[in-house]
């Protein structure tokens, strides 16, 4: 049995969707991550349950720029991405992930959902839960669940109604 990880980003003041995610998933996932641009206060009670970092629209310096968290056997790197140039590619984020031994690197900022494996690390952007952009913006906001075990990482993207998006599921084999 592996770990189940919830990933959300770029909620931009939409606290209600975070409350709904917490109500649905608390106790059913190993960890919950918010990749920044929450536009909430760092001491908001929601963040007792979410790991959260600063985004370019978060101005309280009490938020961390990056967090490294162990979730079972996974080493998760969490950052917003704006400080690592994710609009121009994942090179800087990839170096950061390697330096920290990350098996999963979570980021936001672009509002574009995506997932890829690189050097044994899953790089995942859940898209924006509130203001999606790009090819999948018609979905109306997304978040992701990662099911991680020793053999594979399964990524499934969901819409704001907590429904899996059938075309947005992928398995990455390890090793």
Tab-separated table of C-alpha atoms in Angstrom:
chain	number	residue	atom	x	y	z
A	1	UNK	CA	0.000	0.000	0.000
A	2	UNK	CA	1.325	3.416	-0.951
A	3	UNK	CA	0.681	7.043	-0.306
A	4	UNK	CA	-2.155	9.207	-1.580
A	5	UNK	CA	-1.297	12.881	-2.039
A	6	UNK	CA	-3.688	15.747	-2.850
A	7	UNK	CA	-2.255	18.732	-4.761
A	8	UNK	CA	-4.000	22.064	-5.358
A	9	UNK	CA	-2.713	25.460	-6.441
A	10	UNK	CA	-3.578	29.007	-7.349
A	11	UNK	CA	-6.881	29.309	-5.495
A	12	UNK	CA	-6.485	33.127	-5.411
A	13	UNK	CA	-8.686	33.859	-2.398
A	14	UNK	CA	-11.226	31.102	-3.086
A	15	UNK	CA	-11.190	29.750	0.462
A	16	UNK	CA	-14.473	27.854	0.007
A	17	UNK	CA	-13.012	25.353	-2.477
A	18	UNK	CA	-10.159	24.622	-0.069
A	19	UNK	CA	-12.665	24.007	2.735
A	20	UNK	CA	-14.574	21.608	0.468
A	21	UNK	CA	-11.374	19.757	-0.491
A	22	UNK	CA	-10.441	19.461	3.173
A	23	UNK	CA	-13.895	18.150	4.092
A	24	UNK	CA	-13.792	15.577	1.286
A	25	UNK	CA	-10.222	14.330	1.673
A	26	UNK	CA	-9.105	14.803	5.286
A	27	UNK	CA	-8.406	11.358	6.680
A	28	UNK	CA	-8.484	9.826	3.187
A	29	UNK	CA	-5.124	11.084	1.925
A	30	UNK	CA	-1.628	10.903	3.393
A	31	UNK	CA	-0.915	14.602	2.795
A	32	UNK	CA	-2.403	17.735	1.226
A	33	UNK	CA	-0.308	20.344	-0.575
A	34	UNK	CA	-1.120	23.873	-1.753
A	35	UNK	CA	1.411	25.172	-4.296
A	36	UNK	CA	0.918	28.862	-3.510
A	37	UNK	CA	-1.161	31.868	-4.520
A	38	UNK	CA	-3.771	31.051	-1.915
A	39	UNK	CA	-4.028	34.767	-1.071
A	40	UNK	CA	-4.936	33.692	2.466
A	41	UNK	CA	-3.119	34.391	5.714
A	42	UNK	CA	-0.364	31.909	6.636
A	43	UNK	CA	-2.051	31.300	10.004
A	44	UNK	CA	-5.408	30.408	8.417
A	45	UNK	CA	-6.669	27.272	10.177
A	46	UNK	CA	-6.880	25.501	6.791
A	47	UNK	CA	-3.106	25.414	6.730
A	48	UNK	CA	-3.078	23.159	9.781
A	49	UNK	CA	-3.944	20.462	7.232
A	50	UNK	CA	-2.251	21.709	4.045
A	51	UNK	CA	1.458	22.137	3.402
A	52	UNK	CA	1.610	25.552	1.737
A	53	UNK	CA	4.212	27.866	0.181
A	54	UNK	CA	4.313	31.479	-0.934
A	55	UNK	CA	3.193	32.410	-4.425
A	56	UNK	CA	3.837	35.583	-6.363
A	57	UNK	CA	0.397	36.881	-5.241
A	58	UNK	CA	1.024	36.033	-1.569
A	59	UNK	CA	2.728	38.874	0.235
A	60	UNK	CA	3.175	37.531	3.748
A	61	UNK	CA	6.792	36.462	4.197
A	62	UNK	CA	5.784	33.952	6.875
A	63	UNK	CA	5.046	31.565	3.980
A	64	UNK	CA	8.047	29.426	3.026
A	65	UNK	CA	9.530	29.711	-0.483
A	66	UNK	CA	9.945	25.945	-0.643
A	67	UNK	CA	9.250	22.986	1.605
A	68	UNK	CA	10.709	19.478	1.574
A	69	UNK	CA	8.388	16.920	3.204
A	70	UNK	CA	8.650	13.165	3.671
A	71	UNK	CA	5.366	11.394	2.914
A	72	UNK	CA	5.978	7.727	3.551
A	73	UNK	CA	8.871	6.780	1.288
A	74	UNK	CA	8.355	9.851	-0.942
A	75	UNK	CA	10.406	13.024	-0.674
A	76	UNK	CA	8.138	15.838	-1.804
A	77	UNK	CA	9.425	19.232	-2.909
A	78	UNK	CA	6.786	21.965	-2.784
A	79	UNK	CA	7.245	25.416	-4.310
A	80	UNK	CA	5.151	27.849	-6.310
A	81	UNK	CA	7.516	27.926	-9.258
A	82	UNK	CA	7.839	31.647	-9.953
A	83	UNK	CA	11.236	31.742	-8.214
A	84	UNK	CA	12.479	28.880	-10.427
A	85	UNK	CA	11.396	30.138	-13.850
A	86	UNK	CA	8.733	27.510	-14.548
A	87	UNK	CA	7.227	29.738	-17.264
A	88	UNK	CA	10.413	29.040	-19.242
A	89	UNK	CA	10.815	25.345	-18.431
A	90	UNK	CA	11.655	23.035	-15.561
A	91	UNK	CA	15.484	23.161	-15.620
A	92	UNK	CA	15.918	25.168	-12.401
A	93	UNK	CA	13.190	23.211	-10.625
A	94	UNK	CA	14.774	19.959	-11.811
A	95	UNK	CA	18.122	21.002	-10.300
A	96	UNK	CA	16.408	21.922	-7.025
A	97	UNK	CA	14.618	18.558	-6.976
A	98	UNK	CA	17.899	16.701	-7.590
A	99	UNK	CA	19.709	18.695	-4.889
A	100	UNK	CA	17.014	17.724	-2.381
A	101	UNK	CA	16.563	14.086	-3.443
A	102	UNK	CA	12.922	14.710	-4.361
A	103	UNK	CA	10.837	11.893	-5.814
A	104	UNK	CA	7.904	14.292	-6.355
A	105	UNK	CA	8.156	18.014	-7.193
A	106	UNK	CA	4.943	20.034	-6.888
A	107	UNK	CA	4.519	23.527	-8.291
A	108	UNK	CA	1.930	25.982	-9.588
A	109	UNK	CA	2.190	29.530	-10.952
A	110	UNK	CA	1.422	28.886	-14.639
A	111	UNK	CA	-2.215	27.810	-14.050
A	112	UNK	CA	-1.485	25.072	-16.624
A	113	UNK	CA	-1.938	21.500	-15.448
A	114	UNK	CA	0.708	18.968	-16.321
A	115	UNK	CA	2.764	16.020	-15.131
A	116	UNK	CA	5.993	14.433	-16.326
A	117	UNK	CA	8.728	12.151	-15.041
A	118	UNK	CA	12.314	13.352	-15.239
A	119	UNK	CA	15.357	11.741	-13.603
A	120	UNK	CA	13.127	9.551	-11.418
A	121	UNK	CA	11.127	12.523	-10.123
A	122	UNK	CA	7.479	13.288	-10.864
A	123	UNK	CA	6.972	16.978	-11.682
A	124	UNK	CA	3.339	17.954	-11.219
A	125	UNK	CA	1.404	21.176	-11.644
A	126	UNK	CA	-2.252	20.656	-10.659
A	127	UNK	CA	-3.338	23.695	-12.666
A	128	UNK	CA	-5.363	26.418	-10.996
A	129	UNK	CA	-8.399	25.393	-8.962
A	130	UNK	CA	-9.928	28.849	-9.553
A	131	UNK	CA	-8.489	30.419	-12.731
A	132	UNK	CA	-7.372	27.684	-15.157
A	133	UNK	CA	-5.518	28.486	-18.356
A	134	UNK	CA	-4.653	26.623	-21.502
A	135	UNK	CA	-5.974	23.559	-23.247
A	136	UNK	CA	-7.951	22.265	-20.253
A	137	UNK	CA	-9.387	25.558	-19.004
A	138	UNK	CA	-12.856	24.420	-20.100
A	139	UNK	CA	-12.828	22.025	-17.135
A	140	UNK	CA	-13.206	25.054	-14.888
A	141	UNK	CA	-10.444	24.487	-12.341
A	142	UNK	CA	-8.444	21.395	-11.423
A	143	UNK	CA	-6.548	19.655	-8.679
A	144	UNK	CA	-4.681	16.352	-8.669
A	145	UNK	CA	-4.351	13.182	-6.649
A	146	UNK	CA	-1.163	11.145	-6.738
A	147	UNK	CA	-1.248	7.469	-5.760
A	148	UNK	CA	2.342	6.451	-5.102
A	149	UNK	CA	3.630	2.940	-4.495
A	150	UNK	CA	6.922	1.121	-5.068
A	151	UNK	CA	6.081	0.208	-8.686
A	152	UNK	CA	4.387	3.324	-10.043
A	153	UNK	CA	2.971	6.783	-9.572
A	154	UNK	CA	-0.626	7.229	-10.699
A	155	UNK	CA	-1.778	10.797	-11.360
A	156	UNK	CA	-5.443	11.691	-11.740
A	157	UNK	CA	-6.707	15.232	-12.306
A	158	UNK	CA	-10.140	16.240	-10.975
A	159	UNK	CA	-12.519	19.128	-11.608
A	160	UNK	CA	-14.037	21.429	-8.972
A	161	UNK	CA	-17.001	19.047	-8.603
A	162	UNK	CA	-14.536	16.362	-7.394
A	163	UNK	CA	-15.062	14.328	-10.558
A	164	UNK	CA	-12.075	12.631	-12.204
A	165	UNK	CA	-11.352	13.900	-15.703
A	166	UNK	CA	-11.106	10.646	-17.694
A	167	UNK	CA	-8.579	11.877	-20.250
A	168	UNK	CA	-6.343	13.273	-17.520
A	169	UNK	CA	-4.984	10.184	-15.826
A	170	UNK	CA	-1.528	8.729	-16.293
A	171	UNK	CA	0.716	6.066	-14.761
A	172	UNK	CA	4.485	6.480	-14.446
A	173	UNK	CA	6.505	3.333	-13.816
A	174	UNK	CA	9.416	3.625	-11.453
A	175	UNK	CA	12.946	2.569	-12.305
